[in-house]
């Protein structure tokens, strides 16, 4: 081992978790090194996940809107549209992000080290540069924020040419005519609906009856209605038995119900696994749990004192938003800086078309836990703004406790869902009764008015109940 270079804190990985951790630690006056193995900063979020997929979505929405407004424009996407044309602004967005992050790291005096990290001991990390040079760094405060990569089911021969995973799907040259999507999770639902909106004929296959099983069925049904109205096909309760490129013109997906789906390309979106192989965490005295993730306590500390972990390596919710906050908090906890109040309820945003968002618990979970809960629903086609803007296919649902007062959860499907949820989030974390949505005057006409309509339903039910008792 060469002479180690000591830092107050070492952060491994420059994704949302690592980046926020490094900046937070440096701002407190600590000397910080951020180790990143790839040339570009930002991790899966910036390079292959959140930002690229949302850039494509933005253009898919434009294409869909132009098609829907046939009276305003007679729009048709060219048959051989290159995927790059549909993510035109991506490089600008990525370069701007990279530059902003580098400047922020420079400003806060975080030392950026390019190379692959591996543990030598609980305090020592060796970094190997692309030229093969090795240097050891040491610290009593280390954060593992190495993220995740797509899970590769053994029987799906992903070749990144015909069969893709979520890291490689956007490397397709042209928009295919047809796409099979394996999976019913967030990434599967997002890409399936985005490609369908672009005019690709998409078939989604999953072993569960509904996609996005953590949401209530009425929400996922609204998503499915929209997806099938656009021309997509959902094959639930179906197991894939075999999947292969036929060597000529199609990917063949054989299902346990005896059917066969043919498509030009396939996307396997079967979850993600932690990036830990190269880290050799056993040298630090760490091991993975049975789900292949790193266990942490509520301080985000692992079983080994001084080693923290945040972001996708510790598992759900596996969101950039949550990873950033976990990274920041892990740095605070490690260096004993106050991190402020921690709110455990965080929203989930699903950028499918239409988008979905939720916070707190679902109606199904609430009924299982508490029994007769109060539920108020407002459909966007009953809201003036929904009618005016044509955003009719959507709904907002509020779930309250058995007294019909305390908000337990909010779920929204429809355009604007991922922004609208924050109104509910503020009410939820401030323990405001559901009445707050009726006592407050909202702008008119807005989709936010759906909160008022859903809350009025609950208050109405509450009155009926109390007059009965
Ligand atoms: C298609 C897709 C869409 C998504 N959309 C959204 C969304 O809309 N909203 C949202 O909130 N989240 C979204 N996510 C999830 C989000 O991208 C992740 O939750 C987030 O990137 C996790 O951040 P992280 O910091 O834990 O890891 P990552 O972003 O994965 O970063 C980890 C970094 O560590 C580096 N690294 C790994 N091993 C080593 C090593 N040994 N040495 C040095 N460096 C190493 C990697 O190169 C990488 O840069 C999406 C993900 C995908 C795949």
XYZ file of C-alpha atoms and ligand atoms in Angstrom:
522
model
C 0.000 0.000 0.000
C 1.424 3.436 -0.977
C 1.364 6.259 1.607
C -2.315 7.066 2.096
C -3.552 10.630 1.544
C -5.873 11.548 4.414
C -9.183 13.419 4.106
C -11.873 14.264 6.657
C -14.362 12.559 4.373
C -14.227 10.289 1.324
C -17.278 10.017 -0.926
C -17.413 7.240 -3.523
C -19.691 8.018 -6.479
C -20.748 11.357 -7.998
C -24.467 10.623 -8.488
C -27.133 12.629 -6.645
C -26.236 11.001 -3.287
C -22.460 11.410 -3.498
C -22.541 14.869 -4.980
C -24.831 16.356 -2.330
C -22.872 14.594 0.423
C -19.529 15.948 -0.792
C -20.812 19.512 -1.098
C -22.521 19.424 2.312
C -19.406 18.030 4.003
C -17.101 20.564 2.310
C -19.393 23.456 3.231
C -18.949 22.500 6.880
C -15.211 23.048 6.484
C -14.182 19.394 6.105
C -11.567 18.323 3.563
C -13.434 16.111 1.109
C -12.462 13.860 -1.813
C -15.129 12.739 -4.264
C -14.137 9.612 -6.198
C -15.821 8.929 -9.534
C -14.828 6.231 -11.989
C -16.439 7.660 -15.145
C -15.300 10.747 -17.049
C -18.668 12.468 -16.602
C -20.211 13.441 -13.293
C -23.777 12.870 -12.146
C -24.182 9.094 -12.139
C -27.123 7.195 -13.553
C -29.376 10.147 -12.823
C -27.625 12.504 -15.209
C -26.007 10.165 -17.727
C -28.431 7.276 -18.305
C -31.551 7.630 -16.169
C -33.608 10.524 -14.958
C -32.488 13.374 -17.192
C -32.186 11.481 -20.530
C -35.535 9.714 -20.079
C -37.292 12.919 -19.083
C -35.818 14.759 -22.058
C -37.228 12.099 -24.372
C -40.552 12.292 -22.530
C -40.773 16.024 -23.099
C -40.540 15.488 -26.857
C -42.931 12.521 -26.746
C -45.480 14.818 -25.077
C -44.985 17.408 -27.805
C -45.485 14.773 -30.499
C -48.586 13.477 -28.751
C -50.046 16.960 -28.327
C -49.473 17.798 -31.969
C -51.222 14.596 -33.021
C -54.109 15.238 -30.634
C -54.575 18.786 -31.904
C -55.242 17.676 -35.455
C -57.224 20.882 -36.136
C -54.182 22.988 -35.290
C -51.541 20.965 -37.090
C -51.418 17.988 -39.400
C -48.443 16.326 -37.751
C -46.798 13.043 -38.677
C -43.459 11.773 -37.363
C -41.128 10.641 -40.186
C -40.898 6.857 -40.487
C -37.147 6.679 -39.954
C -36.902 9.186 -37.124
C -33.545 8.922 -35.389
C -33.794 8.654 -31.642
C -31.100 11.334 -31.378
C -33.488 13.800 -33.053
C -35.955 13.191 -30.258
C -33.447 13.873 -27.534
C -31.858 16.812 -29.278
C -31.386 19.031 -26.293
C -29.988 16.208 -24.162
C -26.311 16.988 -24.758
C -26.896 20.631 -23.900
C -28.724 19.642 -20.712
C -26.011 17.134 -19.743
C -23.099 19.448 -20.508
C -24.752 22.270 -18.570
C -25.291 19.910 -15.639
C -21.715 18.609 -15.761
C -20.329 22.134 -15.866
C -22.563 23.301 -13.020
C -21.527 20.334 -10.845
C -17.813 20.788 -11.562
C -18.059 24.480 -10.691
C -19.924 23.714 -7.488
C -17.293 21.142 -6.471
C -14.515 23.628 -7.274
C -16.259 26.415 -5.373
C -16.700 24.265 -2.291
C -13.123 22.907 -2.691
C -14.099 19.274 -3.028
C -11.185 17.344 -4.507
C -12.481 15.374 -7.490
C -10.551 12.147 -8.059
C -11.102 10.171 -11.235
C -10.714 6.447 -10.784
C -12.223 3.188 -9.628
C -12.446 2.825 -5.856
C -12.049 -0.328 -3.799
C -11.746 -0.826 -0.063
C -8.461 -2.042 1.394
C -9.668 -1.740 5.014
C -12.493 0.086 6.861
C -10.537 3.363 6.556
C -8.504 2.867 3.392
C -9.722 3.112 -0.183
C -7.524 2.450 -3.191
C -8.298 4.360 -6.381
C -7.048 3.078 -9.737
C -6.937 5.633 -12.535
C -7.682 4.830 -16.189
C -3.917 4.641 -16.761
C -3.631 1.983 -14.087
C -1.977 4.194 -11.467
C -3.009 3.402 -7.894
C -3.255 5.710 -4.894
C -4.628 5.037 -1.429
C -6.849 7.523 0.418
C -7.847 7.220 4.043
C -10.563 8.629 6.254
C -12.602 7.794 9.334
C -15.699 9.030 7.441
C -16.502 7.237 4.196
C -19.735 7.368 2.190
C -20.598 4.654 -0.305
C -22.807 6.219 -3.002
C -22.008 3.989 -5.953
C -25.586 3.625 -7.227
C -27.051 0.737 -9.185
C -27.194 -0.920 -12.612
C -29.974 -2.834 -14.399
C -30.653 -6.356 -13.138
C -29.940 -8.921 -15.837
C -32.319 -11.870 -15.544
C -30.289 -14.948 -16.596
C -32.798 -16.000 -19.273
C -33.021 -12.625 -21.073
C -30.046 -12.316 -23.460
C -29.650 -8.518 -23.442
C -27.263 -7.731 -26.341
C -27.779 -3.927 -26.473
C -28.548 -4.255 -30.186
C -31.979 -5.891 -30.272
C -32.598 -6.573 -26.593
C -31.845 -3.564 -24.403
C -31.829 -2.666 -20.728
C -32.676 0.723 -19.229
C -29.028 1.854 -19.431
C -28.772 1.138 -23.157
C -32.292 1.742 -24.526
C -31.557 5.306 -25.599
C -28.586 4.118 -27.666
C -31.043 2.746 -30.256
C -30.360 4.568 -33.519
C -33.881 4.734 -34.893
C -37.319 4.688 -33.392
C -38.403 1.051 -33.832
C -41.832 0.166 -35.202
C -42.518 -2.118 -32.253
C -41.126 -2.629 -28.756
C -41.728 -5.271 -26.099
C -41.220 -4.031 -22.553
C -40.598 -6.646 -19.875
C -41.631 -5.412 -16.439
C -44.364 -3.383 -14.816
C -42.334 -1.122 -12.537
C -41.592 2.583 -12.746
C -38.930 2.452 -15.472
C -40.970 -0.042 -17.561
C -44.132 2.092 -17.327
C -42.278 5.287 -18.137
C -40.505 3.967 -21.239
C -43.515 1.941 -22.445
C -45.814 4.960 -22.446
C -43.166 7.357 -23.783
C -42.419 5.120 -26.792
C -46.124 4.455 -27.367
C -46.772 8.211 -27.404
C -44.072 8.471 -30.084
C -46.030 6.046 -32.246
C -44.065 2.839 -31.513
C -46.331 -0.174 -31.035
C -45.540 -1.210 -27.440
C -46.445 -4.437 -25.612
C -45.815 -4.459 -21.864
C -45.538 -7.885 -20.234
C -45.441 -8.539 -16.494
C -46.190 -11.359 -14.068
C -48.427 -9.112 -11.925
C -52.041 -8.220 -12.864
C -51.376 -4.452 -12.826
C -48.317 -2.317 -13.462
C -47.032 -0.154 -10.567
C -48.504 -2.468 -7.925
C -47.659 -0.113 -5.042
C -50.394 2.265 -6.243
C -54.166 1.708 -5.997
C -55.818 -0.078 -8.900
C -57.997 2.882 -9.918
C -54.849 4.935 -10.467
C -53.032 2.282 -12.461
C -56.216 1.586 -14.438
C -56.297 5.248 -15.492
C -52.678 4.876 -16.646
C -53.547 1.658 -18.516
C -56.638 3.198 -20.155
C -54.502 5.985 -21.544
C -51.747 3.582 -22.613
C -54.166 1.274 -24.439
C -56.058 4.218 -25.978
C -52.737 5.330 -27.479
C -52.464 1.825 -29.001
C -50.329 0.055 -26.376
C -50.934 -3.507 -25.190
C -50.740 -4.646 -21.567
C -50.212 -8.362 -20.894
C -50.506 -8.837 -17.124
C -50.421 -12.125 -15.169
C -47.997 -13.397 -17.799
C -44.604 -15.013 -17.340
C -42.007 -14.875 -20.065
C -40.588 -18.332 -20.718
C -38.106 -17.517 -23.481
C -36.856 -14.486 -25.267
C -34.505 -14.259 -28.266
C -33.529 -12.409 -31.445
C -34.512 -14.610 -34.368
C -31.422 -13.599 -36.332
C -33.449 -11.882 -39.043
C -36.156 -9.417 -38.268
C -37.678 -9.804 -34.810
C -37.254 -10.367 -31.114
C -39.486 -13.261 -30.098
C -40.934 -13.330 -26.600
C -42.576 -16.606 -25.627
C -45.085 -16.477 -22.774
C -46.401 -19.136 -20.383
C -49.939 -18.757 -21.811
C -48.617 -20.140 -25.110
C -48.621 -16.793 -26.905
C -45.673 -15.295 -28.709
C -44.963 -11.576 -29.036
C -42.854 -10.366 -32.002
C -41.231 -6.973 -31.928
C -38.392 -5.106 -33.559
C -36.724 -4.338 -30.207
C -37.124 -5.318 -26.555
C -36.519 -3.484 -23.302
C -35.864 -5.524 -20.184
C -36.725 -3.387 -17.149
C -36.479 -5.963 -14.388
C -35.253 -3.844 -11.495
C -31.803 -2.657 -10.503
C -28.965 -4.036 -8.386
C -26.382 -2.233 -6.259
C -22.980 -1.309 -7.757
C -20.702 -2.961 -5.234
C -18.726 -5.620 -7.070
C -15.641 -3.502 -7.681
C -15.744 -1.945 -4.217
C -14.685 -5.147 -2.450
C -16.698 -4.156 0.604
C -15.672 -7.322 2.430
C -12.225 -5.712 2.933
C -14.050 -3.075 4.978
C -15.881 -5.740 6.993
C -19.165 -5.179 5.138
C -21.463 -7.640 3.453
C -24.595 -7.353 1.336
C -28.034 -8.257 2.644
C -30.137 -10.974 0.982
C -31.476 -8.419 -1.545
C -27.947 -7.546 -2.659
C -28.044 -4.125 -0.976
C -26.064 -2.437 1.793
C -27.952 -2.258 5.098
C -27.906 1.039 6.983
C -29.477 2.260 10.228
C -31.641 5.382 10.520
C -28.473 7.498 10.565
C -27.505 5.902 7.210
C -24.515 4.241 8.896
C -23.569 0.683 7.901
C -22.618 -2.079 10.363
C -19.063 -0.711 10.227
C -18.545 2.450 12.253
C -17.615 5.460 10.138
C -18.836 3.917 6.867
C -22.125 5.328 5.608
C -24.167 4.476 2.504
C -26.835 6.407 0.600
C -28.806 6.323 -2.645
C -29.544 3.306 -4.815
C -26.952 1.090 -3.027
C -29.243 0.973 0.008
C -32.351 0.206 -2.087
C -35.854 1.715 -2.301
C -37.163 4.241 -2.997
C -34.248 4.423 -5.503
C -35.055 7.948 -6.591
C -32.696 10.777 -7.400
C -34.734 13.049 -5.116
C -34.412 10.697 -2.134
C -30.752 9.912 -2.915
C -29.799 13.607 -2.754
C -31.340 14.023 0.678
C -29.902 10.733 1.955
C -26.437 11.805 0.763
C -26.716 15.176 2.469
C -27.965 13.632 5.696
C -25.329 10.890 5.678
C -22.601 13.563 5.437
C -24.205 15.522 8.295
C -24.573 12.442 10.500
C -21.042 11.291 9.774
C -19.452 14.649 10.571
C -21.928 15.411 13.361
C -23.383 18.465 11.646
C -27.087 19.120 12.325
C -29.095 18.072 9.302
C -32.361 19.795 10.255
C -35.735 18.115 10.709
C -36.055 14.916 8.759
C -39.430 14.267 7.142
C -39.879 10.597 6.436
C -42.754 11.005 3.968
C -41.371 11.573 0.516
C -43.249 11.715 -2.768
C -42.857 9.194 -5.558
C -42.960 10.624 -9.074
C -43.581 8.415 -12.090
C -43.011 10.225 -15.364
C -45.102 7.990 -17.542
C -47.692 9.422 -19.944
C -49.897 10.288 -18.106
C -47.705 10.870 -15.083
C -48.450 9.584 -11.594
C -47.406 10.681 -8.152
C -48.105 9.611 -4.601
C -47.206 10.432 -1.043
C -48.030 8.690 2.217
C -49.953 5.442 2.066
C -52.400 4.165 -0.560
C -56.111 3.504 0.007
C -55.429 -0.258 -0.092
C -52.684 0.002 2.547
C -54.823 2.328 4.687
C -57.800 -0.057 4.638
C -55.556 -3.011 5.543
C -54.045 -1.064 8.432
C -56.954 0.971 9.797
C -60.196 -0.424 8.333
C -62.872 2.089 7.347
C -60.894 5.097 6.165
C -62.325 8.145 4.364
C -61.528 8.610 0.697
C -62.231 11.625 -1.500
C -61.733 11.545 -5.258
C -61.755 14.394 -7.769
C -61.649 13.579 -11.473
C -59.955 16.060 -13.748
C -62.945 16.045 -16.120
C -65.025 17.513 -13.266
C -62.566 20.369 -12.773
C -62.865 23.459 -14.970
C -59.138 23.542 -15.816
C -59.260 19.891 -16.869
C -62.071 20.695 -19.309
C -60.373 23.829 -20.631
C -56.951 22.269 -21.240
C -58.231 18.884 -22.352
C -56.383 17.177 -19.462
C -59.461 15.069 -18.763
C -57.847 11.744 -18.080
C -56.736 12.180 -14.496
C -57.778 12.026 -10.878
C -56.651 13.062 -7.432
C -57.401 10.960 -4.396
C -57.058 11.878 -0.728
C -57.060 9.149 1.921
C -57.891 10.173 5.487
C -57.977 8.279 8.776
C -61.126 6.755 10.299
C -62.157 10.175 11.668
C -61.962 11.711 8.206
C -59.557 14.420 9.416
C -55.928 13.360 9.304
C -54.420 12.924 5.847
C -52.772 9.517 5.375
C -51.940 9.666 1.700
C -52.511 11.382 -1.623
C -52.313 9.878 -5.099
C -52.595 11.661 -8.412
C -52.660 10.477 -12.001
C -52.751 12.902 -14.921
C -50.595 15.627 -16.373
C -49.056 17.791 -13.679
C -49.276 15.029 -11.056
C -45.608 15.241 -10.047
C -45.908 18.998 -9.389
C -49.399 18.930 -7.841
C -48.342 16.374 -5.215
C -46.236 18.964 -3.401
C -49.332 20.845 -2.241
C -50.485 17.663 -0.503
C -46.970 16.998 0.767
C -46.924 20.326 2.603
C -50.284 19.604 4.213
C -49.175 16.104 5.189
C -45.862 17.068 6.786
C -47.503 19.954 8.641
C -50.184 17.617 9.991
C -52.869 19.887 8.559
C -56.376 18.424 8.650
C -57.944 17.709 5.256
C -60.133 20.807 5.850
C -57.145 22.994 4.926
C -57.935 22.366 1.255
C -61.425 23.794 1.649
C -60.474 26.658 3.923
C -57.868 27.814 1.389
C -58.767 29.711 -1.784
C -56.994 28.221 -4.810
C -56.480 29.970 -8.130
C -59.320 29.329 -10.552
C -59.251 27.571 -12.935
C -56.415 25.240 -11.881
C -55.921 21.506 -11.531
C -54.941 22.174 -7.890
C -58.619 22.808 -7.325
C -58.948 18.997 -7.373
C -57.643 19.066 -3.781
C -60.653 21.143 -2.785
C -63.118 18.878 -4.610
C -61.637 15.703 -3.065
C -61.513 17.255 0.409
C -65.149 18.406 0.110
C -66.134 14.790 -0.603
C -64.440 13.645 2.603
C -65.977 16.428 4.683
C -69.386 15.568 3.247
C -68.955 11.858 4.135
C -67.768 12.878 7.603
C -70.947 14.919 8.164
C -73.168 12.035 7.036
C -71.314 9.672 9.380
C -71.561 11.971 12.389
C -75.295 12.597 11.813
C -75.798 8.795 11.852
C -73.984 8.284 15.156
C -34.372 5.204 -16.706
C -34.354 5.803 -15.326
C -35.213 6.868 -15.038
C -35.209 7.437 -13.767
N -36.055 8.483 -13.520
C -36.053 9.065 -12.293
C -36.894 10.195 -12.024
O -37.632 10.651 -12.899
N -36.863 10.758 -10.799
C -36.025 10.279 -9.810
O -36.035 10.844 -8.695
N -35.222 9.212 -10.031
C -35.207 8.601 -11.237
N -34.376 7.531 -11.480
C -33.553 7.005 -10.381
C -32.265 7.791 -10.173
O -31.550 7.902 -11.379
C -31.418 7.065 -9.133
O -32.185 6.819 -7.991
C -30.201 7.911 -8.739
O -29.381 8.166 -9.851
C -29.380 7.198 -7.665
O -28.356 8.046 -7.284
P -27.018 7.493 -6.608
O -26.212 8.704 -6.249
O -27.349 6.526 -5.561
O -26.283 6.640 -7.741
P -25.900 6.894 -9.240
O -26.633 8.027 -9.833
O -26.025 5.574 -9.902
O -24.363 7.291 -9.182
C -23.379 6.399 -8.730
C -22.019 6.837 -9.248
O -21.017 6.030 -8.626
C -20.016 5.734 -9.577
N -19.290 4.521 -9.139
C -19.795 3.259 -9.049
N -18.848 2.401 -8.590
C -17.736 3.145 -8.401
C -16.431 2.836 -7.939
N -16.068 1.602 -7.567
N -15.530 3.837 -7.872
C -15.862 5.102 -8.230
N -17.082 5.454 -8.671
C -18.007 4.486 -8.742
C -20.797 5.549 -10.873
O -19.951 5.711 -12.002
C -21.844 6.638 -10.755
O -21.427 7.841 -11.340
C -34.339 6.945 -12.751
C -33.473 5.877 -13.039
C -33.475 5.316 -14.309
C -32.519 4.172 -14.597
